[in-house]
C-alpha positions in Angstrom: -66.8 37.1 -120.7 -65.6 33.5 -121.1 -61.9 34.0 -122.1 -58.9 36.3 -121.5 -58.7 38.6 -124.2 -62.3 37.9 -125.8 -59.9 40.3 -128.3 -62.0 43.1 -129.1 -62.3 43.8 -133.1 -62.6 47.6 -133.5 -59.7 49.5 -134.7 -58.0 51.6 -131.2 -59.9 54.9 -130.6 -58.1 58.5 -130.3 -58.6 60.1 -127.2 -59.7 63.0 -127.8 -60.1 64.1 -124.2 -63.4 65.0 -121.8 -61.9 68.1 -120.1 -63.0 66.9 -116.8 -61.6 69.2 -114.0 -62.6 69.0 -110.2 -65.5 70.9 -109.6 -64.8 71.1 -105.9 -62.1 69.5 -103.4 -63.6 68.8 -99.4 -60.9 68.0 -97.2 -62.5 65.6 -94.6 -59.7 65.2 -92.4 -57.0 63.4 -93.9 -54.3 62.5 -91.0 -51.2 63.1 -91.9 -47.2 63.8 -91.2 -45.9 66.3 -88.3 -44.7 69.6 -89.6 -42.0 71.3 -89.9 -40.1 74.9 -87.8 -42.2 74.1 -85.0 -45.6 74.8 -86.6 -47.7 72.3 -85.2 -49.9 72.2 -88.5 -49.5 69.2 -90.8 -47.5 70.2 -93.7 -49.4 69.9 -96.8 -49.1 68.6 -99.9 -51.1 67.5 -103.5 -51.9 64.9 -104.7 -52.9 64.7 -108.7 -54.5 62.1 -110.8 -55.6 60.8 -113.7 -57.3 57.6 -115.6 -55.6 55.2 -117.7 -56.8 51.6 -119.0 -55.6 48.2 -119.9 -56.8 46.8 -122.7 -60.7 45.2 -122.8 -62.2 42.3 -124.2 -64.7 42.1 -127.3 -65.9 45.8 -126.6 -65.9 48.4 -128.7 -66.8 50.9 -125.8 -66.6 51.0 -121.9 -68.0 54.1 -120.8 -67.5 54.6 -116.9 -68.9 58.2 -114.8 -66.5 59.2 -111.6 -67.8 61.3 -109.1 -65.9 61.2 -106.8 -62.4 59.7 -105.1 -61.9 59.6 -101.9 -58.4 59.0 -100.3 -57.0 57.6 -96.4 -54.1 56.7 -95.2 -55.3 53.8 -93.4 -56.0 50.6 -95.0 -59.1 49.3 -93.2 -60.6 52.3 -92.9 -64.1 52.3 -92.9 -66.5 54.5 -95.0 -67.7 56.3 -92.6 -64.6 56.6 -90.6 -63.0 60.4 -90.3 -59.8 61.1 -91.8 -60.9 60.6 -95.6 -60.0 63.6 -97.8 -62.2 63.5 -101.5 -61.6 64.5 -105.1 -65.5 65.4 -106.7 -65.3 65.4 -110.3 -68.3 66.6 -112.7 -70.1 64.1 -113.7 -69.2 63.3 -117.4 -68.5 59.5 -118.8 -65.1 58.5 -119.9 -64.7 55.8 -122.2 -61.7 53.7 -121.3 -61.0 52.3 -124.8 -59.8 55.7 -125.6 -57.3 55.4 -122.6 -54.9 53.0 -123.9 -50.8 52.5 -124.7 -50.7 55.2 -121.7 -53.1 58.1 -122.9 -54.6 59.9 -119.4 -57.2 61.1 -118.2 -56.6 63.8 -116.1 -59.0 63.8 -113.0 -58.1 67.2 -110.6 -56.4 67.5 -108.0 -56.3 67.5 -104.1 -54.2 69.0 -101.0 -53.3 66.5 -99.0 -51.8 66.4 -95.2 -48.2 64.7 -95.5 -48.1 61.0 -94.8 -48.6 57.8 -96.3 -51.6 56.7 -98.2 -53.2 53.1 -98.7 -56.6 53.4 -99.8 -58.4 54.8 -102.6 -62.4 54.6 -103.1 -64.0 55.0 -106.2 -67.2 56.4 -106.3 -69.4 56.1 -109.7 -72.9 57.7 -110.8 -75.6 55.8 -111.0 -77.4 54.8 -114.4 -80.5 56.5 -115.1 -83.9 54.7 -114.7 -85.1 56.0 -118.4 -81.7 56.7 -120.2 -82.2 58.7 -122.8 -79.9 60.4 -125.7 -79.5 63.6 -123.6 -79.4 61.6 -120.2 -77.2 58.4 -121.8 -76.4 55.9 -119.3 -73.3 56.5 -116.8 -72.0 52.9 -116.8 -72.4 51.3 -120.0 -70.4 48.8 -122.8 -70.8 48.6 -126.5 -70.0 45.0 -127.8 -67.7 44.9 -130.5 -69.5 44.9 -133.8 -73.0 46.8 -132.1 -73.9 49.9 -131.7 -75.9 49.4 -129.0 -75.4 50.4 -125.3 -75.6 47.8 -122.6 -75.9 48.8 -119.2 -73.2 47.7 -116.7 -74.5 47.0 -113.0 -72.7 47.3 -110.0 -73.6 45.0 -107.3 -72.2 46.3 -104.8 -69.8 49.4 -103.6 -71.6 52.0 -105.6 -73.0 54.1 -102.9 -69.9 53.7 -100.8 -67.2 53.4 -102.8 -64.7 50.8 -104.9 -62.0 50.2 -103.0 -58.2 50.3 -104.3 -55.4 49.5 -102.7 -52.9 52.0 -102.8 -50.0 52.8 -101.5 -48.2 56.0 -101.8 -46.7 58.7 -99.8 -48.1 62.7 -99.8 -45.2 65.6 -99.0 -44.9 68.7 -98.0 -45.2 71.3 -100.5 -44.8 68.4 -103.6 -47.0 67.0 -105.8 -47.9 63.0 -105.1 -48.7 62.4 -109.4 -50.7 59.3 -109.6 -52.5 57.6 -112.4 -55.7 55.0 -112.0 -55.1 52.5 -113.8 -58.6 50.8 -114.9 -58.2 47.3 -116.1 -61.4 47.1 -118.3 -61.2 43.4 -118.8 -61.0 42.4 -115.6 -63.9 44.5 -114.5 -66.4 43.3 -116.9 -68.0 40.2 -116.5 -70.7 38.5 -118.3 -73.7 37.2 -115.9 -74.5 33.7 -117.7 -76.8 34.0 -120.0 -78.9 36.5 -118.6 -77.4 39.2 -120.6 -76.4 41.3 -117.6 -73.0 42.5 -117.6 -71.4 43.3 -114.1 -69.2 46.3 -113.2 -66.8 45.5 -110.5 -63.6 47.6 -110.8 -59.8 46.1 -111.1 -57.9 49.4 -110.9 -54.1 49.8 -109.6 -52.9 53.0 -108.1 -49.7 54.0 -109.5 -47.3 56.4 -109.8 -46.7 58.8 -113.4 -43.5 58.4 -114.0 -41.9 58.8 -117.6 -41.1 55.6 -118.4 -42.3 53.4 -121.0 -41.7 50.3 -123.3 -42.1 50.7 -126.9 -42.5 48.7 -129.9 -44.3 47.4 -133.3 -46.9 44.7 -134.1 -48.1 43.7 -137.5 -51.1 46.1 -137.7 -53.0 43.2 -139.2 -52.3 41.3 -135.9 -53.1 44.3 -133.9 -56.6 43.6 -132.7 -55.4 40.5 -132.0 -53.1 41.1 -129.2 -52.5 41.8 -125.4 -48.9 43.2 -124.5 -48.3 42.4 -121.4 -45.8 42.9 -117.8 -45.5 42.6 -114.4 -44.4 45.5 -112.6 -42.2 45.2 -108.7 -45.6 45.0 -107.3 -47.1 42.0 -108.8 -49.6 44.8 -111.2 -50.5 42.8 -114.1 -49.7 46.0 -117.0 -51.4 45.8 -119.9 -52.8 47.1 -123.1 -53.3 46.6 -127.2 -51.4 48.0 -129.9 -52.7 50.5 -132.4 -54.6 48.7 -135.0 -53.6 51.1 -137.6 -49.6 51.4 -136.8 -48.9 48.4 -134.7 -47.6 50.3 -132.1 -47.9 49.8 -128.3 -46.7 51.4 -125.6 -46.4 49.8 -121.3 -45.9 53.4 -119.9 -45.6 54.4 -116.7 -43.4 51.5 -115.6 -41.4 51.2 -112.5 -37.1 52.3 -113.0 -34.4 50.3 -112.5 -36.4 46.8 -113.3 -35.9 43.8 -116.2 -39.1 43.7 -117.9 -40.8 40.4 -119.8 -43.3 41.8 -121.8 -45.2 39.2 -122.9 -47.6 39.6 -126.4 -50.3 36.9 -126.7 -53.6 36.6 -128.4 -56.2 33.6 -129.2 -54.9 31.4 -132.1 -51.6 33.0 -132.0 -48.0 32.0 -130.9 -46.8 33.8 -127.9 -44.1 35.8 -128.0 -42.0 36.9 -125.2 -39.0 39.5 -124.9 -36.7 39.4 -121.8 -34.5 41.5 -120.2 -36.2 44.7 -121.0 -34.9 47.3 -119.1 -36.6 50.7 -117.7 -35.2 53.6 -116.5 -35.6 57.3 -116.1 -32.3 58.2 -117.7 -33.4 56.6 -120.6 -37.5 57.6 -120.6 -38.4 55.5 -123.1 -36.9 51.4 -123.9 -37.6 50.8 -127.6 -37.8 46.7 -128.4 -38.0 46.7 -132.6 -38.5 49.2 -135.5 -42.2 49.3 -136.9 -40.4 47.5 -140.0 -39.5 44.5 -138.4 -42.7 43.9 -136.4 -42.8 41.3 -133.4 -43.8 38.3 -135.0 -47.0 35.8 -133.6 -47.5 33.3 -136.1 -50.8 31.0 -135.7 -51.2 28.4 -133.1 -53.8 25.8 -132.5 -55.6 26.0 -129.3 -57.2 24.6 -126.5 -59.4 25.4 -123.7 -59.0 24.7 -119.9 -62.6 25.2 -117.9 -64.2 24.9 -114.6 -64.9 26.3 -111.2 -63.7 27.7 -108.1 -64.4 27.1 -105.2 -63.3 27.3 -101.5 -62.6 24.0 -99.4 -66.2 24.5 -98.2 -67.6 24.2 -101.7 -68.9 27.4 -101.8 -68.6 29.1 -105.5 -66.3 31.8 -105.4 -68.2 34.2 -107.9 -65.4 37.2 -107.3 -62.7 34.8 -108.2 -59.7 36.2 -110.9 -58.2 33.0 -113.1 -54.9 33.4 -114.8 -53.1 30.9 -117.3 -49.3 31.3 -116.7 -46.5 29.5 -118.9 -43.0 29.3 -117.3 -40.3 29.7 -119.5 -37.2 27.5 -119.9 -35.0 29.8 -117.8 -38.1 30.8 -115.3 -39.6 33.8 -116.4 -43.3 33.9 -116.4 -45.8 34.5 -119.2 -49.0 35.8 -118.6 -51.2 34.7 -121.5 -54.7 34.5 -120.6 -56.7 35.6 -118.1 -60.7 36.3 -117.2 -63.1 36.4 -114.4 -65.5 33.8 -113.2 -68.9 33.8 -114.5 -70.7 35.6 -111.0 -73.7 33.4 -111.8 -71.6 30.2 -111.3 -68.0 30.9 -110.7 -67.1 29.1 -113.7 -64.4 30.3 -115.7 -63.2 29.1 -119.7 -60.0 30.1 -120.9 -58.5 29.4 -125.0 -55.0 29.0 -125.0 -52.1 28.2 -127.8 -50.7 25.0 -128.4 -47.4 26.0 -130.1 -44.1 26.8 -128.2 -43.5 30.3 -127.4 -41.5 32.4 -128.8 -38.9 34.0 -127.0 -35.9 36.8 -127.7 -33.4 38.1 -125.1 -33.6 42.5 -125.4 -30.7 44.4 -127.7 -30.2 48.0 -127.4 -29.6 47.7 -130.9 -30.4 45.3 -134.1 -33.4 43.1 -134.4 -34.8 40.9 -131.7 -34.2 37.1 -132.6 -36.8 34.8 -131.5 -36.3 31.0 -130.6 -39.0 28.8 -130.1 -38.9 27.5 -126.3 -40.1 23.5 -127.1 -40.4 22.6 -123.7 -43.3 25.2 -122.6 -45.4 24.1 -125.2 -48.8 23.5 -124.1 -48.1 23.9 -121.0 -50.1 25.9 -118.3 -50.4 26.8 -114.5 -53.7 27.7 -113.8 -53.9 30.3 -110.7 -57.1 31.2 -109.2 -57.1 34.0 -107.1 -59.8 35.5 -104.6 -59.8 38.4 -101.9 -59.7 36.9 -98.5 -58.3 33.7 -100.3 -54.4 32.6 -100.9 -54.0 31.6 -104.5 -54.2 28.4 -105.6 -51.9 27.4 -108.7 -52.3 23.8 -110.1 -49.2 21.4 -109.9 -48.6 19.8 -112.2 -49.1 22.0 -114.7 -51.9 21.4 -117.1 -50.6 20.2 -120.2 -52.3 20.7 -123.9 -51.9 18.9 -126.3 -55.3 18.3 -128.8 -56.6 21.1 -130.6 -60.0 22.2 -130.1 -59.8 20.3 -126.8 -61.3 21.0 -123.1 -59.6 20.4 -120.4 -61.5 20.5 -116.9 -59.5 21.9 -113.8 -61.5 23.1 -111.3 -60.0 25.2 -107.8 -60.3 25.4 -104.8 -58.8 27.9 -102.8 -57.9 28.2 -99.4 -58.4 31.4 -96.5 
């Protein structure tokens, strides 16, 4: 997967849910807060969970099998450590395409000892040797266009776990309502040429709350497009409008925050609205009527390519790349964004030439746009790496031939 949004083709599926409930819950420990009336017991609590996706990238299916989740409050805990408290789930594959503009999942859920939580494993079945129609394959992608099912490999984690970061907090006789949020995109990534895809799971933890951003796309565009924000904790939240109604929905968003959501797609002018804001009072912020749809006229583009690396010259093959513009008064744009190519750590991202588009939010009458001229074309490139700081290019890379390539290769630093 060479480029951000790859954009995949197929018209947005309808959930029409998997009924998976928790076949059993093993509390392995756990740890947790003192209790209360001088009962020396923890108190307990419960935590619930589901599954929700961001949007993927030339796929017409991801299909993913959970088996288990496994919780600790400490951060480096290791796999075999006590204290970990588990979730098991039937086995039964979910596809994440049906899990978009903030349709869940719901997974089980587990008692907890009160305390504070920061790590989440995710444990997945293993594909079948010999899949078959009645035994289908647990892990799997169907490219846009194909009905054929690819299997997805996991390198590594499988047996013990994907681990999230997380950080949430379990109480005493409440329910801690949490919602995985599986960035498809990000954990797909296209091995060369060798026609292996690799499964390696980008998936924030995050609370359900019942907030959400709301608003229209041309459905013609729809397919087309990634809407996009940054939440208080740096989450990249995503997903793809409806390709039949235009409609897209950034749910589950933190209160009390100015939003940019940001809309982007290859061969398209970005558009960005500012100033959005969330809260619970109001549930849901609505930017524009599904008559006057957002608009993201065509764009020539370019492409920025090359490798990362650390100051040792080692390819970082789990590197993340993210093209960034920075508008006029500061706010950032996230408008690309891909993997590196585990074969090579080379990454390749298409990106608009055109201005973007911004408007400033209005709790009522349409959004005006204004095309910010001195952002066109221009890009900061951040590579990012666990174990790595990120590295962002200064200057920014700037654009400016259609059907270009520009090389920037980086190297990051421990």
């Amino acid at each position: 997967m060479s480029n951000l949004h790859g954009f995949r083709s197929a018209k947005a599926l309808c959930w029409t849910g998997l009924g998976l409930i928790a076949a059993g819950l093993a509390a392995c420990g756990g740890g947790g807060g003192g209790g209360g009336g001088g009962d020396s017991t923890p108190q307990q609590g419960t935590l619930k969970l589901a599954m929700t996706d961001a949007p993927a990238c030339g796929y017409d299916h991801v299909y993913v099998t959970v088996t288990k989740i496994r919780v600790h409050q400490s951060a480096t805990a290791g796999t075999t450590d006590s204290g970990w408290s588990e979730l098991t789930i039937p086995a039964q594959r979910i596809d994440l395409l049906g899990l978009t503009n903030g349709v869940l999942q719901e997974l089980g859920s587990l008692p907890l000892s009160a305390g504070n939580y920061q790590q989440v494993r995710l444990v997945l079945a293993d594909n079948p040797s010999n899949p078959t129609s009645a035994n289908p394959l647990a892990n799997a992608l169907v490219l846009s266009g194909s009905t054929n099912e690819i299997a997805l490999t996991t390198p590594s984690g499988q047996q013990s776990g994907f681990k999230l970061k997380a950080n949430f907090n379990v109480t005493g006789g409440q329910v801690a309502d949490m919602v995985l949020d599986f960035d498809a995109c990000k954990s797909i990534v296209k091995a060369g040429n060798s026609g292996n895809y690799n499964l390696k799971p980008v998936v924030a933890v995050i609370k359900r709350l019942t907030t959400a951003i709301v608003g229209y796309v041309d459905p013609a565009q729809a397919s087309s497009i990634v809407v996009s924000t940054r939440d208080p904790d740096n989450n990249l939240r995503a997903t793809v409008p409806n390709a039949t109604t235009g409609k897209f929905v950034l749910a589950y968003l933190p209160e009390n925050i100015n939003y940019t959501v940001v809309l982007a797609g290859q061969n398209l002018t970005t558009a960005a609205v500012t100033g959005v804001p969330v809260s619970i009072a109001a549930g849901t912020t609505t930017l524009n009527a599904s008559t006057a749809p957002i608009p993201l006229p065509t764009s020539a583009s370019a492409t920025v390519a090359g490798k990362v690396t650390n100051t040792s010259n080692t390819p970082l093959t789990d590197a993340e790349v993210n093209a960034q513009q920075v508008l006029s008064a500061g706010q950032k744009l996230d408008v690309a964004w891909t993997l590196v190519d585990p074969a090579n750590a080379n990454y390749s991202l298409t990106l608009p030439l055109g201005a973007p588009n911004k408007a400033t939010y209005v709790a009522s009458g349409p959004l005006v746009f204004t095309a910010d001229t001195a952002a066109a074309g221009k890009y900061n490139i951040l590579g990012s790496a666990a174990g790595y700081t990120t590295q962002t290019t200064a200057p920014a890379v700037t654009l400016t031939a259609a059907n270009s390539v520009t090389t920037k290769d980086l190297v990051l630093a421990p």
